[in-house]
Coordinates of C-alpha atoms in Angstrom, one line a residue:
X1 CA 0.0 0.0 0.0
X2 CA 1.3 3.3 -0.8
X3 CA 1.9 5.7 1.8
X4 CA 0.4 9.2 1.8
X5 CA 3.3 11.7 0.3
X6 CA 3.7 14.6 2.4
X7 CA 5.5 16.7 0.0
X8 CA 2.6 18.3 -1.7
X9 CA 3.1 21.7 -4.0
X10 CA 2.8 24.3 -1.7
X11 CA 3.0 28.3 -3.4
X12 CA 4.3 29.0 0.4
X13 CA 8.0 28.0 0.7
X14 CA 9.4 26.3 4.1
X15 CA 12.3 27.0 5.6
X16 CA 14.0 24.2 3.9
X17 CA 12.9 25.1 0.5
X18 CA 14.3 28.6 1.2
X19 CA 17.8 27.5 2.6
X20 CA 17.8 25.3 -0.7
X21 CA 16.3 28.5 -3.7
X22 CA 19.8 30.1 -1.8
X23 CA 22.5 27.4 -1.8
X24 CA 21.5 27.0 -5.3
X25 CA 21.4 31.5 -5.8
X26 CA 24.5 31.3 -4.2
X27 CA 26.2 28.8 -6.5
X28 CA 25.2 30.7 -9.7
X29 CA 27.7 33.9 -7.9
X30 CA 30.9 32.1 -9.4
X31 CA 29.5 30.8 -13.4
X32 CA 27.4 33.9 -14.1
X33 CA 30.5 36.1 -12.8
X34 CA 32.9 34.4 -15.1
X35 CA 30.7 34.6 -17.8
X36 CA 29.5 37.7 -17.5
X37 CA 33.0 38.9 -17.6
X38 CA 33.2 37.1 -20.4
X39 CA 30.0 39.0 -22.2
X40 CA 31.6 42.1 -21.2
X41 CA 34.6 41.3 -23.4
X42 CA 32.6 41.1 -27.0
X43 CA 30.0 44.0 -25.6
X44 CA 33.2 46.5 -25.4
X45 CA 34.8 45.2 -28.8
X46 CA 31.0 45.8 -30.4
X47 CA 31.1 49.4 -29.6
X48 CA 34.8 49.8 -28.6
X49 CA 33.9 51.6 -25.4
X50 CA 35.1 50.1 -21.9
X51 CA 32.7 51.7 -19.6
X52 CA 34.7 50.6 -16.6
X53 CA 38.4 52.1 -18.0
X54 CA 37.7 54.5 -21.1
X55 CA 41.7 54.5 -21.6
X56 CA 40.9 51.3 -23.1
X57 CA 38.5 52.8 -25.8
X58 CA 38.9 51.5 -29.5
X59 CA 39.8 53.9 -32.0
X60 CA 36.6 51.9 -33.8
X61 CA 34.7 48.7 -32.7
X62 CA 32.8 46.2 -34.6
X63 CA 29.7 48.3 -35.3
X64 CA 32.0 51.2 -36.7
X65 CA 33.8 48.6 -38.6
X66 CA 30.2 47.4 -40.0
X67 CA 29.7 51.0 -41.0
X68 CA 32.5 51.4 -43.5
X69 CA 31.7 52.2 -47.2
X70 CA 32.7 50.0 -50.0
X71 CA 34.7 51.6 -53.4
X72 CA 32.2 49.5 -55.8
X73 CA 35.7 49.0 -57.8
X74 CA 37.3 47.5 -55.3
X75 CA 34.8 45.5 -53.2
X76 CA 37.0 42.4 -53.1
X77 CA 40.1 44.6 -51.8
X78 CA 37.9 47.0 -49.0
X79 CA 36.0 43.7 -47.6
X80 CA 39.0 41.7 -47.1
X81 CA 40.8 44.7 -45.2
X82 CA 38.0 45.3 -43.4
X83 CA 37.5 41.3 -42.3
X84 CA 41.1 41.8 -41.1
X85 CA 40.2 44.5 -38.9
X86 CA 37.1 42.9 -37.6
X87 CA 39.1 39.7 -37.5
X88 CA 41.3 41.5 -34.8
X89 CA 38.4 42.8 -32.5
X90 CA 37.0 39.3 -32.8
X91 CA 40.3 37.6 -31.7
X92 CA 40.5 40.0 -28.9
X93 CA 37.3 39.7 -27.6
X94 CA 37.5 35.7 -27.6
X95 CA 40.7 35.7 -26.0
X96 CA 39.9 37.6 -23.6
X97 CA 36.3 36.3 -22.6
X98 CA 38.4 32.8 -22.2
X99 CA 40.9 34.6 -19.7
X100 CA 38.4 35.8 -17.9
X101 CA 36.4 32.1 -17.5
X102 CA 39.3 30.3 -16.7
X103 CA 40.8 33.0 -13.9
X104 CA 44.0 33.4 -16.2
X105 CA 45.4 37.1 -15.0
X106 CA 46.8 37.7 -19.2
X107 CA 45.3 40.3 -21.3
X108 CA 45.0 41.1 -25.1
X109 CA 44.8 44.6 -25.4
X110 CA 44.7 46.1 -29.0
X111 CA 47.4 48.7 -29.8
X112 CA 45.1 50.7 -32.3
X113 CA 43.3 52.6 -28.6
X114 CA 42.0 55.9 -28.5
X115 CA 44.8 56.8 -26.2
X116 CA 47.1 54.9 -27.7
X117 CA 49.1 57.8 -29.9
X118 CA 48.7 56.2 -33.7
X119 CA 48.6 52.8 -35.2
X120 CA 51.5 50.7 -34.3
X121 CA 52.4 49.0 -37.8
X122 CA 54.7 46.3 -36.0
X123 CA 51.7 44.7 -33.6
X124 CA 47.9 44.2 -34.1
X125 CA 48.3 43.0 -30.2
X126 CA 49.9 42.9 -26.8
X127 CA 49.1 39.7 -25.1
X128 CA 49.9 41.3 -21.0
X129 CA 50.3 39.8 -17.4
X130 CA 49.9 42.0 -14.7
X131 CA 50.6 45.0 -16.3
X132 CA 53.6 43.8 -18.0
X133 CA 54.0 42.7 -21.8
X134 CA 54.8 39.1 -22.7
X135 CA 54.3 39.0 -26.0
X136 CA 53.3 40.7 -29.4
X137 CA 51.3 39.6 -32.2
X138 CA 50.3 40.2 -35.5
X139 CA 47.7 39.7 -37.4
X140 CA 47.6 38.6 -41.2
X141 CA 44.8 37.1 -42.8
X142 CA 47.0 36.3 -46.2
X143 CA 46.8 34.2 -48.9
X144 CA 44.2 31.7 -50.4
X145 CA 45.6 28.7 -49.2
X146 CA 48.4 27.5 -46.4
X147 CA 50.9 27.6 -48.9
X148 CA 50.4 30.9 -50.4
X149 CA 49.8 31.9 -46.7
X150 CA 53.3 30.3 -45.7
X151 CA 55.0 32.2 -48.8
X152 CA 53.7 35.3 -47.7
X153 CA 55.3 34.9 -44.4
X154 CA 58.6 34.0 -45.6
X155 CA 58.8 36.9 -48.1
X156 CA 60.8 39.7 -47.5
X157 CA 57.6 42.1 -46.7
X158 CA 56.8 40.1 -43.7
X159 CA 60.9 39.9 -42.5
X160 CA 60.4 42.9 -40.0
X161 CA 58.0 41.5 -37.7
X162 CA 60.2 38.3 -37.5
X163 CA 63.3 40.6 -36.6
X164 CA 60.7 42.1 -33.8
X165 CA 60.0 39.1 -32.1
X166 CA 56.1 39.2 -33.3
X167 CA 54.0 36.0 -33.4
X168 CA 51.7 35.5 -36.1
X169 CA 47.8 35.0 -35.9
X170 CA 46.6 33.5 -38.5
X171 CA 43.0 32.2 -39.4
X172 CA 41.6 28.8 -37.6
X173 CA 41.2 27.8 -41.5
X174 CA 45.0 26.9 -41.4
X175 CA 45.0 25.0 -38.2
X176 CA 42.7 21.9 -39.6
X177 CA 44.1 18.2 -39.3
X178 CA 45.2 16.6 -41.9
X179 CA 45.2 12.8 -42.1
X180 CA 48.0 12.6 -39.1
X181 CA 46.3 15.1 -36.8
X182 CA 48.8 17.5 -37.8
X183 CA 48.0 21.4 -38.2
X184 CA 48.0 21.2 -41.7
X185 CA 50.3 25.4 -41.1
X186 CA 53.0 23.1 -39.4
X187 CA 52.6 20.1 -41.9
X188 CA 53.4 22.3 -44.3
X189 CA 56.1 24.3 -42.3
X190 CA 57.7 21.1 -41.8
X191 CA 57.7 19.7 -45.0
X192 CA 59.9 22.5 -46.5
X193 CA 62.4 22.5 -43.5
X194 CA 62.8 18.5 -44.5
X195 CA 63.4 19.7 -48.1
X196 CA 66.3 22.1 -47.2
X197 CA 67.7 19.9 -45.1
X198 CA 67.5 17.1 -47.5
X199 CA 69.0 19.0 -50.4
X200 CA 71.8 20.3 -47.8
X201 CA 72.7 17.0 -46.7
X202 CA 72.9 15.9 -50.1
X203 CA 76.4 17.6 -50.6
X204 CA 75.7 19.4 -53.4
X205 CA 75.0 22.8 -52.5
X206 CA 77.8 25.3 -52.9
X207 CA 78.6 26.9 -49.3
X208 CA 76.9 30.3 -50.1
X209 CA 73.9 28.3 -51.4
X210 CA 73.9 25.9 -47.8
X211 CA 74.1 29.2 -45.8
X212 CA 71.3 30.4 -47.9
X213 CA 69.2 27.1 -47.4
X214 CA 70.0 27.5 -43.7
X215 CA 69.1 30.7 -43.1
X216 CA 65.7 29.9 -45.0
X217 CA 65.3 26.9 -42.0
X218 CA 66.2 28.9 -39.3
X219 CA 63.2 31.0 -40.1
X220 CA 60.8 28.4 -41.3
X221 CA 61.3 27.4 -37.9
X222 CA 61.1 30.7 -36.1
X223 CA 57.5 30.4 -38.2
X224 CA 56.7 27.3 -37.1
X225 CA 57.5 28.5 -33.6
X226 CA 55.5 32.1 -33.4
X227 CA 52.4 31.0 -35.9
X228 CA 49.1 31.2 -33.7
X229 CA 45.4 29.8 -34.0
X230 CA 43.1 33.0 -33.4
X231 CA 40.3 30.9 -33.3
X232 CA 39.0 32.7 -36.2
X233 CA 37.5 31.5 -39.7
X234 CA 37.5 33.7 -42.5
X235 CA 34.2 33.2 -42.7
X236 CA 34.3 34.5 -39.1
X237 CA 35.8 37.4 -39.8
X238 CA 33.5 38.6 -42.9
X239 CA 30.5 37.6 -40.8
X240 CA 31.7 40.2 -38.2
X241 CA 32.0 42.8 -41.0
X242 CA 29.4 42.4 -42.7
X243 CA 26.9 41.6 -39.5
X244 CA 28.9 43.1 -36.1
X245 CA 25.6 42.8 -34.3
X246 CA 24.4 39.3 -35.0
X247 CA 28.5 38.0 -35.1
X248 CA 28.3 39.3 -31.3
X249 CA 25.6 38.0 -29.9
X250 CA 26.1 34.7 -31.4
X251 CA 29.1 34.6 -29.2
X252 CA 26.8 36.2 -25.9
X253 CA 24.4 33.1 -26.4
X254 CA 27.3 31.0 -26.8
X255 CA 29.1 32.2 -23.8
X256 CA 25.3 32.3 -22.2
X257 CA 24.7 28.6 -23.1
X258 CA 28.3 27.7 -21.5
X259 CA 27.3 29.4 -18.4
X260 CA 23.8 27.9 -18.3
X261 CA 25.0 24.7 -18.5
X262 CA 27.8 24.9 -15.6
X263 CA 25.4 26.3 -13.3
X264 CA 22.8 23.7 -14.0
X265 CA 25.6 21.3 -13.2
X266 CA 25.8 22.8 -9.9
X267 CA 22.2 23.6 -8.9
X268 CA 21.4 19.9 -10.1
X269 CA 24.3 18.8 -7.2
X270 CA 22.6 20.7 -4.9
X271 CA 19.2 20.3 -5.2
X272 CA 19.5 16.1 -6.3
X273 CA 21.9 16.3 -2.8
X274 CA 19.6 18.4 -0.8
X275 CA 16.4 15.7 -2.1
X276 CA 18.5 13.2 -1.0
X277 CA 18.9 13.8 2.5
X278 CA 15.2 15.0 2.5
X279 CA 13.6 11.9 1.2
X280 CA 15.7 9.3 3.2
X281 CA 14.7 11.3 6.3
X282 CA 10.7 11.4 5.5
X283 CA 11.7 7.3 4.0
X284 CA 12.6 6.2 7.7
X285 CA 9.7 8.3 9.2
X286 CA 7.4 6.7 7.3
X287 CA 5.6 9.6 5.9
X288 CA 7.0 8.4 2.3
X289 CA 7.6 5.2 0.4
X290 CA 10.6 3.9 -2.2
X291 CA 9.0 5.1 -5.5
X292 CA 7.7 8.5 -3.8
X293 CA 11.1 9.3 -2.7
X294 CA 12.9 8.5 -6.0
X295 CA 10.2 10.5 -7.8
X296 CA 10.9 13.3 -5.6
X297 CA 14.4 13.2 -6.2
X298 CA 14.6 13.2 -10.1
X299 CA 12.3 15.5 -9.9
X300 CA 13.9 17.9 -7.6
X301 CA 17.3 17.7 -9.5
X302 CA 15.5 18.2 -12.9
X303 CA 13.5 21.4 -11.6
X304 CA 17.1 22.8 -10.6
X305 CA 18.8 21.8 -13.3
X306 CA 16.4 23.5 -15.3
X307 CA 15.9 26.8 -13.0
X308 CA 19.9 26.8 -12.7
X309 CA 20.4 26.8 -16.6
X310 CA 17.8 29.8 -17.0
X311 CA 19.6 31.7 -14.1
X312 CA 23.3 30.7 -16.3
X313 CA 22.1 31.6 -18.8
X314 CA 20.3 34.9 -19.0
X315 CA 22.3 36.2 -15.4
X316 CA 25.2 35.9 -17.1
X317 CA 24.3 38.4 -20.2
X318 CA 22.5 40.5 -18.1
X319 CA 25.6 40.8 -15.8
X320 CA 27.9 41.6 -18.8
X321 CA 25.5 44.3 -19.7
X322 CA 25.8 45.9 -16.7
X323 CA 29.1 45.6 -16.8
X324 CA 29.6 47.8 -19.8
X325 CA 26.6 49.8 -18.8
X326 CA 27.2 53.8 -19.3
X327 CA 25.6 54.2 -15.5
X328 CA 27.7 53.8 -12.6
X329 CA 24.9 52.1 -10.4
X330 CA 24.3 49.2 -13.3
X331 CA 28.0 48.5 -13.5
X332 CA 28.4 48.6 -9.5
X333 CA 25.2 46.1 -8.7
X334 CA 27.1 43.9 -11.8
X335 CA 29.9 43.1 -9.2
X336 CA 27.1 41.5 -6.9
X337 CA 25.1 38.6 -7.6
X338 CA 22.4 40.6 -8.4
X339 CA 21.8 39.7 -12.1
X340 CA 21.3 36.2 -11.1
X341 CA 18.8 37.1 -8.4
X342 CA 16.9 39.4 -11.1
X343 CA 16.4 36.2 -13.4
X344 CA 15.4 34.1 -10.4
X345 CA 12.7 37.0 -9.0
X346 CA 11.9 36.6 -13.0
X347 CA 11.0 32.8 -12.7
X348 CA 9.3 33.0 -9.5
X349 CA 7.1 35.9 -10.7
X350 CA 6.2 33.6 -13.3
X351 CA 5.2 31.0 -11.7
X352 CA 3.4 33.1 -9.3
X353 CA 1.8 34.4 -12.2
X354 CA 1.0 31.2 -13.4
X355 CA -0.3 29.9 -10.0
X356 CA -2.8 33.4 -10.2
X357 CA -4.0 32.8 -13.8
X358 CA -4.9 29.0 -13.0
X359 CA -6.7 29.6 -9.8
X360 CA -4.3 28.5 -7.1
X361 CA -3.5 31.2 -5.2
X362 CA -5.6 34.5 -5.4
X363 CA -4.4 38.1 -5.9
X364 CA -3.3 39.2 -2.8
X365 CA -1.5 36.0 -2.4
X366 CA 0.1 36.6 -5.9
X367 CA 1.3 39.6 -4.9
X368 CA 2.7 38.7 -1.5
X369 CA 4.7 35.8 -3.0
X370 CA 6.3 37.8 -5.5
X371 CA 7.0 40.3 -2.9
X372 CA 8.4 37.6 -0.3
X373 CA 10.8 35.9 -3.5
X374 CA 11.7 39.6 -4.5
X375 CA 13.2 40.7 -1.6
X376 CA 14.2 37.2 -0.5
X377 CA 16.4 37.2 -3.9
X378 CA 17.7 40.6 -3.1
X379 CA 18.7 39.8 0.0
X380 CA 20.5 36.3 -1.0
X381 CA 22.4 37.9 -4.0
X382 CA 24.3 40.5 -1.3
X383 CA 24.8 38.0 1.1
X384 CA 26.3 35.5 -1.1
X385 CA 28.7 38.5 -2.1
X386 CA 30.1 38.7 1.3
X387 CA 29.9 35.1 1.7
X388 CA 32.3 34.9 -1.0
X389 CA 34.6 37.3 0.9
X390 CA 34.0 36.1 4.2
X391 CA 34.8 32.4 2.7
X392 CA 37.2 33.0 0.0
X393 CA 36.4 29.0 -1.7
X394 CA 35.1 29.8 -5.2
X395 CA 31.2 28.6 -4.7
X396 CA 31.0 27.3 -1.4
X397 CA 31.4 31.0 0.0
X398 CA 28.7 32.2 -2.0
X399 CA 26.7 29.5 -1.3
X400 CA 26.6 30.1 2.0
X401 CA 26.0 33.0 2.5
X402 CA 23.1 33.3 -0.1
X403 CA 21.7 30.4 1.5
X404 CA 21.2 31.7 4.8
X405 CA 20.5 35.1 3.5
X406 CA 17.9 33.8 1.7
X407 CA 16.3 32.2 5.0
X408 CA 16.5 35.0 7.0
X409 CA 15.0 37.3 5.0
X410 CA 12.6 34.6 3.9
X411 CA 11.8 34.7 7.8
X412 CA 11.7 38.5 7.9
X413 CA 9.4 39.0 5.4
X414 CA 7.4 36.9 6.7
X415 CA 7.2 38.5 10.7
X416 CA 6.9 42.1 8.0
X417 CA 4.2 40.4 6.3
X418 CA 2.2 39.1 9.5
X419 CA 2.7 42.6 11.5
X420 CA 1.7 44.4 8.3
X421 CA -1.4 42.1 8.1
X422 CA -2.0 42.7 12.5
X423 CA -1.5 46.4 11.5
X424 CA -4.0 46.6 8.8
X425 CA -6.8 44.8 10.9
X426 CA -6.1 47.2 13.5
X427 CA -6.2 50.1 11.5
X428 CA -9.3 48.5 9.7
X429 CA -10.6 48.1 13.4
X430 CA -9.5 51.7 13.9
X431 CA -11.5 53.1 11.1
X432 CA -14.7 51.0 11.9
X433 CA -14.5 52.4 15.6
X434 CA -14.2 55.9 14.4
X435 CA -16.7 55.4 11.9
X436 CA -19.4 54.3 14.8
X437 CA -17.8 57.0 17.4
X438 CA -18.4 59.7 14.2
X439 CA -22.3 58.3 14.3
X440 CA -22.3 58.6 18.0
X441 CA -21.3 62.1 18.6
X442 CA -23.4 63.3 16.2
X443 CA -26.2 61.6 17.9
X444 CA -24.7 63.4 21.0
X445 CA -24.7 66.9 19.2
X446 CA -27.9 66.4 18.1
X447 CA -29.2 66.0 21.8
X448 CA -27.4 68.3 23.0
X449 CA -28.9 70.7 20.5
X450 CA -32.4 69.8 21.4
X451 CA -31.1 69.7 25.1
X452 CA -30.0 73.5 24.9
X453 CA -32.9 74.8 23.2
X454 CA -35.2 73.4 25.7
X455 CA -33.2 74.7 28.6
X456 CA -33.0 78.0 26.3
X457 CA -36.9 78.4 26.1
X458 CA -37.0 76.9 29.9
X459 CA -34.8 79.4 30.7
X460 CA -36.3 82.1 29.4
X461 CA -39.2 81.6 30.4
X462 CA -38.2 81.7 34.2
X463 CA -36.2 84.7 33.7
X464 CA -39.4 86.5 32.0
X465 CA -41.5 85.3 35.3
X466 CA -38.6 86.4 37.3
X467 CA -38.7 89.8 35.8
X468 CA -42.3 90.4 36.0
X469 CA -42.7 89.2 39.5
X470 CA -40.1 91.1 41.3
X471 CA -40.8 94.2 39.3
X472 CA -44.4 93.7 40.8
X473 CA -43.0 92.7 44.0
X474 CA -40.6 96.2 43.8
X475 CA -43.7 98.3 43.0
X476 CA -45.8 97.0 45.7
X477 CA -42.9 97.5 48.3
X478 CA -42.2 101.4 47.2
X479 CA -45.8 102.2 47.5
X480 CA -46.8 100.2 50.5
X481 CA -49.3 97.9 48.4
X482 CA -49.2 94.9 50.8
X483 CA -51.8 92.9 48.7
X484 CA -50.3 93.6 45.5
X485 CA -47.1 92.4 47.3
X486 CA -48.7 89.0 48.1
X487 CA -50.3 89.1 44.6
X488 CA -47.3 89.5 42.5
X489 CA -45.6 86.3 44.9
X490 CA -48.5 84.4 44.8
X491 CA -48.5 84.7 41.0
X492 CA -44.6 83.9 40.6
X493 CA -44.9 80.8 42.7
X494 CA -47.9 79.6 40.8
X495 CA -45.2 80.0 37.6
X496 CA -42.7 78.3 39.4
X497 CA -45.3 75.6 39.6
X498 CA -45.7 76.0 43.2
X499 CA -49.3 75.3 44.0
X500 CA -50.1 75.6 47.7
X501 CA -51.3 79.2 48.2
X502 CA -53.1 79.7 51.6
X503 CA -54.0 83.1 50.8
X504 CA -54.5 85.8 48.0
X505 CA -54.0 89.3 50.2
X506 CA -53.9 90.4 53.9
X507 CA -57.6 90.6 54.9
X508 CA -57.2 86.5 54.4
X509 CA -53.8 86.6 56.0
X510 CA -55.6 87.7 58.8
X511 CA -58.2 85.2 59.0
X512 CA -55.1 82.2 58.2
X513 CA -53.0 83.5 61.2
X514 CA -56.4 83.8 63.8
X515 CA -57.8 79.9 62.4
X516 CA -56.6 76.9 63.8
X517 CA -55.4 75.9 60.6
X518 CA -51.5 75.3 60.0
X519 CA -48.8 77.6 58.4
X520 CA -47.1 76.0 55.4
X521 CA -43.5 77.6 54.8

C-alpha cells in the first residue's frame, strides 16, 4: 500500500525550501561572474567603449567597422581589409572572454586605442600579465591557401615582424588536421624545412647556397614556432564585417549557453543532494515510500537543473550588460550577484503568475509571494557576495552566505508580512471604531442641540416670570401695596409651579394667622 506523500506543491515556501532556492542562488555567484565577464569582453569590442576604463576605448569597434563604405571597384580589396580589422576585434574579444572564464590574470589589449598615440604597424596586439607585456602579435589574414599563406610569411615584406620578435595569428582555416592530426600550417612548415635539409645533406649545395638554405630553416622554424590559431575562420571574420551585431551575440548566447549549463551542473548537485537527505529522512519516518522518494528526487534535480540553466544563462548576459553599462549604479550592482537574483525574481514571478491565472492562489497571495521571492532574492544575492569574501572557496562561499541570507530574509518577510497584516486589521478596526464614534457624537450633538434649546426656552421663560414678578413685587414695596405684594408672589410661585397658596391678600392673612389651621413655609 502506498503511503500518503507529504510533500505536496505548496506556493508557500518552508524554511528548507528557502535554505535550498539560496545554496543553489548562491552557486550561480561564481558561473554567471565568469561569464558575464566574459560577455563584457565582446559587448566593449562591439562598440569599442570600456565603460569601466575608457583609456581602453577603440579607436573603432565592430559596429564602426560594420559601418564602412565599399569603393564598388574594389569590393574584393575594402571587404577583405575590413574582415582583417574585424578579425582582430573578434580575436580580442574571444581571447579575452576565455581569460576571464578560466581566472587566467593575461590580457589582449589592441594597440590601435584611442589613447594609444597612432597605429602601431609592427603589432595588431599585446598579449599582458599584470601590467607587463609578454608578448606581441600580428595579425595577417593572407593568402588563399596554407601555402600561399606560408610564402607570404617567408617573403621579404613580412621579414620585420620576424626581426621584432612578433607571433603570427593567422586564421583557424589553417590549423585543420590533416590525415596525421597534424595542423596542416605546421605540416606544411615542416615539409619545406625537410626539403632544405635534405638538399643540404645531399652535398651538393655550394657553401653560399647551404648558408642560404640554412638561413631559409632557421626561419621556417622561427615560423613554425610564433604562428598562432586565433580561433577565427575567414568566414568568421567577414561575418563580423558584414553583421557586427548578429556576429556578437552569437558569441553572448554561446558564452550564455556555457554558463547555463555549468550552473545547471551545480544547482542539479545541490538540489539532487539536498532531495537526497530529505527523502531518506521522511523514508525512515514513514511519511514516504521507495517510489515517492525516488520521484521526488529526479524531480527535484531536474526542476534545478532547469531553474539553474535559466539563471546561467540569461544572469550571465544581463551581468555583462551591466558591466559595460554607461551608469555607474548598473556597473556597481554587476559586481554582486544581483543579475542572477533578477532572473530568479523573473522565474518566480512567473510561476506566481501562473499559480494566479490557473486559480491556485488568489491576488493578494500573488502579490505577496512575488513580494516575499523579491526581496528574498535581493537579499541572497548580497549576502552571497560577502559570503564569497567572508569564505574566499570559489562557490562554497557564496553558497553560503546566499543560503542563509535567503532564509533570513525569507523569515523577515514573513514576521513584515504578518505585522503588516496585524497592522492593517487594526487600522481597519480603527477606522470601523471611528466610523461608529463619528455616528455617535453626532447623535450626542444632536441632543445636545435639542437639550439647549429646551433649557433656552425653559430658561427664558423663568427669567421673564422672574422679571415680571419682582418688578411687581418692587412696586408694591415702594408704594406700601401689601396685597399687590402677596399678589405679585402668589402669582410667581404659581409659575414656578408652586401650588399651595393659603391666601391671595392680607384681609385673608388675617383670617389664616387667627384659624386653627396650619402655616405651610
Amino acid at each position: 500500500m502506498t503511503k500518503k506523500n507529504h510533500f505536496p506543491e505548496n506556493m508557500k515556501k518552508s524554511r528548507f525550501e528557502s535554505l535550498l532556492d539560496g545554496a543553489i542562488l548562491g552557486a550561480a555567484n561564481d558561473p554567471v561572474g565568469r561569464y558575464g565577464d566574459a560577455v563584457k569582453e565582446h559587448l566593449y569590442v562591439y562598440t569599442g567603449t570600456d565603460a569601466e576604463n575608457h583609456a581602453m576605448d577603440l579607436k573603432k569597434g565592430l559596429r564602426d567597422i560594420g559601418e564602412h563604405k565599399i569603393n564598388p571597384e574594389y569590393a574584393e580589396q575594402n571587404l577583405k581589409q575590413q574582415s582583417g580589422f574585424s578579425a582582430e576585434l573578434k580575436y580580442q574579444a574571444r581571447k579575452n572572454a576565455e581569460y576571464r572564464i578560466n581566472g587566467d590574470k593575461r590580457r589582449i589589449v589592441a594597440t590601435d586605442l584611442k589613447n594609444s598615440g597612432g597605429y602601431d604597424e609592427l603589432f595588431d596586439h599585446y598579449e599582458t600579465k599584470d601590467g607587463r607585456i609578454v608578448s606581441m602579435m600580428q595579425m595577417k589574414f593572407v593568402g588563399n591557401d596554407v601555402k600561399s599563406c606560408v610564402d607570404k610569411l617567408m617573403s621579404g615584406d613580412y621579414q620585420k615582424y620576424i626581426d621584432n620578435g612578433a607571433d603570427f595569428t593567422l586564421p583557424s582555416d589553417y590549423f585543420q588536421t590533416d590525415e596525421n592530426g597534424v595542423p596542416k600550417i605546421q605540416s606544411e612548415l615542416d615539409k619545406r624545412i625537410d626539403k632544405l635539409q635534405k638538399q643540404i645533406d645531399s652535398g651538393k649545395c655550394q657553401d653560399d647556397v647551404v648558408k642560404q638554405k640554412s638561413e631559409q630553416i632557421d626561419k621556417l622554424k622561427k615560423l613554425k614556432s610564433r604562428v598562432k590559431d586565433s580561433g577565427i575562420s575567414k568566414d568568421d571574420a567577414v561575418f563580423a564585417r558584414e553583421h557586427p551585431f548578429l556576429s556578437t551575440a552569437a558569441d553572448v548566447v554561446k558564452l550564455s549557453n556555457r554558463a547555463g549549463l555549468e550552473q545547471a551542473k551545480n544547482a542539479a548537485v545541490i538540489g539532487g543532494s539536498v532531495a537526497v537527505i530529505k527523502n531518506i529522512c521522511e523514508y525512515y519516518r514513514g511519511n514516504i515510500d521507495g517510489k515517492d522518494a525516488v520521484c521526488d528526487i529526479a524531480k527535484t534535480t531536474g526542476k534545478a537543473a532547469a531553474g539553474g540553466y535559466a539563471v546561467g544563462f540569461f544572469g550571465s548576459a544581463l551581468k555583462g550588460t551591466m558591466q559595460n553599462s554607461g551608469k555607474d549604479v548598473l556597473r556597481n550592482l554587476s559586481k554582486t550577484n544581483l543579475p542572477a537574483a533578477m532572473v530568479n525574481m523573473t522565474l518566480e514571478a512567473g510561476k506566481s503568475l501562473h499559480a494566479y491565472l490557473n486559480g491556485t492562489i488568489n491576488g493578494a497571495e500573488c502579490l505577496e509571494r512575488m513580494g516575499q521571492s523579491g526581496f528574498s532574492m535581493v537579499v541572497a544575492s548580497m549576502s552571497a557576495t560577502v559570503g564569497q569574501v567572508v569564505i574566499p572557496i570559489p562557490i562554497v562561499g557564496a553558497v553560503i552566505g546566499s543560503a542563509l541570507g535567503y532564509a533570513l530574509s525569507s523569515a523577515c518577510y514573513g514576521c513584515l508580512v504578518s505585522s503588516l497584516k496585524d497592522a492593517k486589521l487594526s487600522r481597519e478596526n480603527r477606522i470601523r471604531i471611528e466610523r461608529e464614534c463619528q455616528e455617535h457624537i453626532k447623535f450626542i450633538r444632536q441632543c445636545r442641540e435639542e437639550l439647549e434649546k429646551y433649557f433656552d426656552d425653559r430658561l427664558n421663560f423663568y427669567k421673564q416670570a422672574f422679571y415680571e414678578g419682582f418688578t411687581e413685587i418692587s412696586r408694591a414695596c415702594d408704594t406700601g401695596d401689601y396685597d399687590g405684594f402677596i399678589g405679585a408672589c402668589n402669582k410667581l410661585n404659581s409659575k414656578m409651579g408652586g401650588k399651595n397658596i393659603q391666601f391671595s391678600n392680607t384681609r385673608e392673612f388675617d383670617e389664616l394667622m387667627n384659624s386653627d389651621e396650619a402655616f405651610d413655609l
